[in-house]
């Protein structure tokens, strides 16, 4: 198959970064089955803008930001759908005040309990080893915002998982 320069360049970008973007989506949504779709949707959005993006230095940062926004939208849709189902199935409201201690041992489950903005900062900083600057660039926020959200998110993980397990996550010794 013949590719023009733009197509070949995008194909190379896709090959190099698809797996990483899929992993990011899986960690943000907690749904590995949807991760490939989100990564593909993000790359499709990039392809549509490739003529403008191919000259940009921060294409990967932009792609990470697109994945984060798509994951956020998916989570919101999922939450709205769960609320609708709950309204139809039950007249009583059963609220869970905190995570189940057994479930909190699983890092992915604990990440799912974090508010999305903190979760995306913790995942990009610690699971993907991005600098504060690169994380800020991917999310379109300031470095100070990344510091704050990462710090608060890590503190929440420590409360849910215990300092030893959360410390292992942050230093890369835990399961991801």
XYZ file of C-alpha atoms in Angstrom:
176
model
C 0.000 0.000 0.000
C 1.363 3.422 -0.926
C 1.306 6.143 1.685
C 1.836 9.812 1.107
C 4.179 11.528 3.585
C 1.372 12.581 5.962
C -0.178 9.111 5.981
C 3.158 7.427 6.567
C 3.994 9.851 9.355
C 0.622 9.282 11.038
C 0.968 5.515 10.631
C 4.323 5.686 12.423
C 2.817 7.815 15.196
C -0.032 5.314 15.528
C 2.322 2.327 15.720
C 4.549 3.990 18.343
C 1.822 5.321 20.642
C -1.363 3.261 20.300
C -0.509 0.797 23.094
C 0.441 3.604 25.491
C -2.763 5.531 24.763
C -4.809 2.376 25.252
C -3.091 1.718 28.602
C -3.794 5.311 29.655
C -7.482 4.885 28.775
C -7.647 1.613 30.715
C -6.165 3.176 33.822
C -8.413 6.232 33.620
C -11.664 4.383 33.021
C -10.953 1.119 34.811
C -12.394 -0.631 31.755
C -9.746 -2.469 29.720
C -12.374 -3.549 27.185
C -13.207 0.067 26.313
C -9.581 1.233 26.342
C -8.786 0.145 22.798
C -11.893 1.910 21.512
C -10.990 5.123 23.330
C -7.423 5.022 22.031
C -8.702 4.401 18.503
C -11.218 7.255 18.809
C -8.462 9.572 20.017
C -6.207 8.609 17.135
C -9.069 9.095 14.690
C -9.529 12.613 16.073
C -5.811 13.216 15.589
C -5.937 11.891 12.036
C -8.698 14.372 11.212
C -6.411 17.207 12.369
C -3.147 15.654 11.229
C -2.399 18.331 8.633
C -2.224 20.874 11.459
C -0.743 18.561 14.099
C 2.053 16.996 12.094
C 4.175 20.147 12.464
C 3.486 20.425 16.210
C 6.172 19.338 18.665
C 3.761 18.052 21.299
C 1.600 15.612 19.317
C 1.805 12.941 22.005
C 0.810 15.415 24.718
C -2.164 16.424 22.592
C -3.077 12.753 22.073
C -2.930 12.094 25.824
C -5.207 15.067 26.393
C -7.702 13.746 23.843
C -7.680 10.317 25.531
C -8.242 11.972 28.914
C -11.212 13.953 27.599
C -12.732 10.904 25.898
C -12.272 8.873 29.095
C -13.901 11.632 31.116
C -16.881 11.740 28.754
C -17.216 7.938 28.908
C -17.159 7.965 32.706
C -19.820 10.672 32.800
C -22.056 8.725 30.391
C -21.553 5.588 32.449
C -22.441 7.373 35.688
C -25.582 8.868 34.144
C -26.607 5.445 32.819
C -26.042 3.791 36.201
C -28.178 6.475 37.848
C -30.999 5.873 35.362
C -30.848 2.115 35.917
C -30.834 2.599 39.686
C -33.905 4.825 39.502
C -35.801 2.215 37.551
C -34.701 -0.819 39.579
C -35.081 0.439 43.093
C -37.098 2.974 45.002
C -34.654 2.975 47.900
C -31.242 4.551 47.643
C -28.350 2.433 48.756
C -25.314 4.673 49.106
C -21.868 3.383 49.785
C -19.971 5.833 51.941
C -16.514 4.489 51.196
C -14.681 1.759 49.360
C -14.909 -1.805 50.545
C -11.645 -2.626 52.342
C -11.127 -5.787 50.257
C -11.668 -3.913 46.991
C -9.347 -1.074 48.042
C -6.375 -3.458 47.899
C -6.627 -3.430 44.106
C -4.886 -0.300 42.861
C -7.109 -0.023 39.804
C -10.185 -0.122 41.985
C -8.693 2.529 44.244
C -7.876 4.695 41.229
C -11.494 4.440 40.127
C -12.544 5.983 43.441
C -10.423 9.081 42.805
C -12.120 12.063 41.191
C -11.200 12.075 37.507
C -8.976 15.172 37.560
C -6.849 13.780 40.373
C -6.816 10.310 38.798
C -5.523 11.542 35.445
C -2.712 13.486 37.149
C -1.696 10.518 39.329
C -1.775 8.126 36.352
C 0.206 10.378 34.009
C 2.772 11.296 36.679
C 3.313 7.882 38.228
C 2.126 5.159 35.862
C 3.524 6.918 32.783
C 6.420 8.680 34.540
C 5.628 12.022 32.905
C 7.134 15.160 34.353
C 4.869 17.760 35.922
C 5.450 19.934 32.863
C 4.522 17.181 30.391
C 1.443 16.275 32.420
C 0.367 19.927 32.501
C 0.913 20.168 28.764
C -1.181 17.048 28.078
C -4.051 18.275 30.242
C -3.914 21.962 29.371
C -3.458 23.055 32.990
C -0.689 24.742 34.965
C 2.206 22.889 36.593
C 0.891 24.049 39.980
C -2.475 22.442 39.246
C -0.735 19.178 38.367
C 1.267 19.330 41.625
C -1.846 19.978 43.686
C -4.015 17.310 42.049
C -1.220 14.733 42.155
C -0.502 15.428 45.811
C -4.164 15.273 46.816
C -4.779 12.181 44.687
C -1.787 10.395 46.208
C -2.988 11.326 49.703
C -6.420 9.879 48.924
C -4.822 6.667 47.617
C -2.806 6.442 50.849
C -6.004 6.727 52.880
C -7.685 4.011 50.789
C -4.774 1.618 50.345
C -2.471 2.431 53.208
C 0.807 4.303 52.920
C 2.874 1.195 52.076
C 0.746 0.136 49.084
C 0.257 3.678 47.788
C 3.981 4.328 48.162
C 4.692 1.252 46.067
C 2.336 2.553 43.384
C 4.008 5.960 43.294
C 7.540 4.572 43.240
C 6.644 1.950 40.630
C 6.982 -1.099 42.875
C 3.235 -1.816 43.001
C 0.903 -3.405 40.468
C -0.279 -1.109 37.760
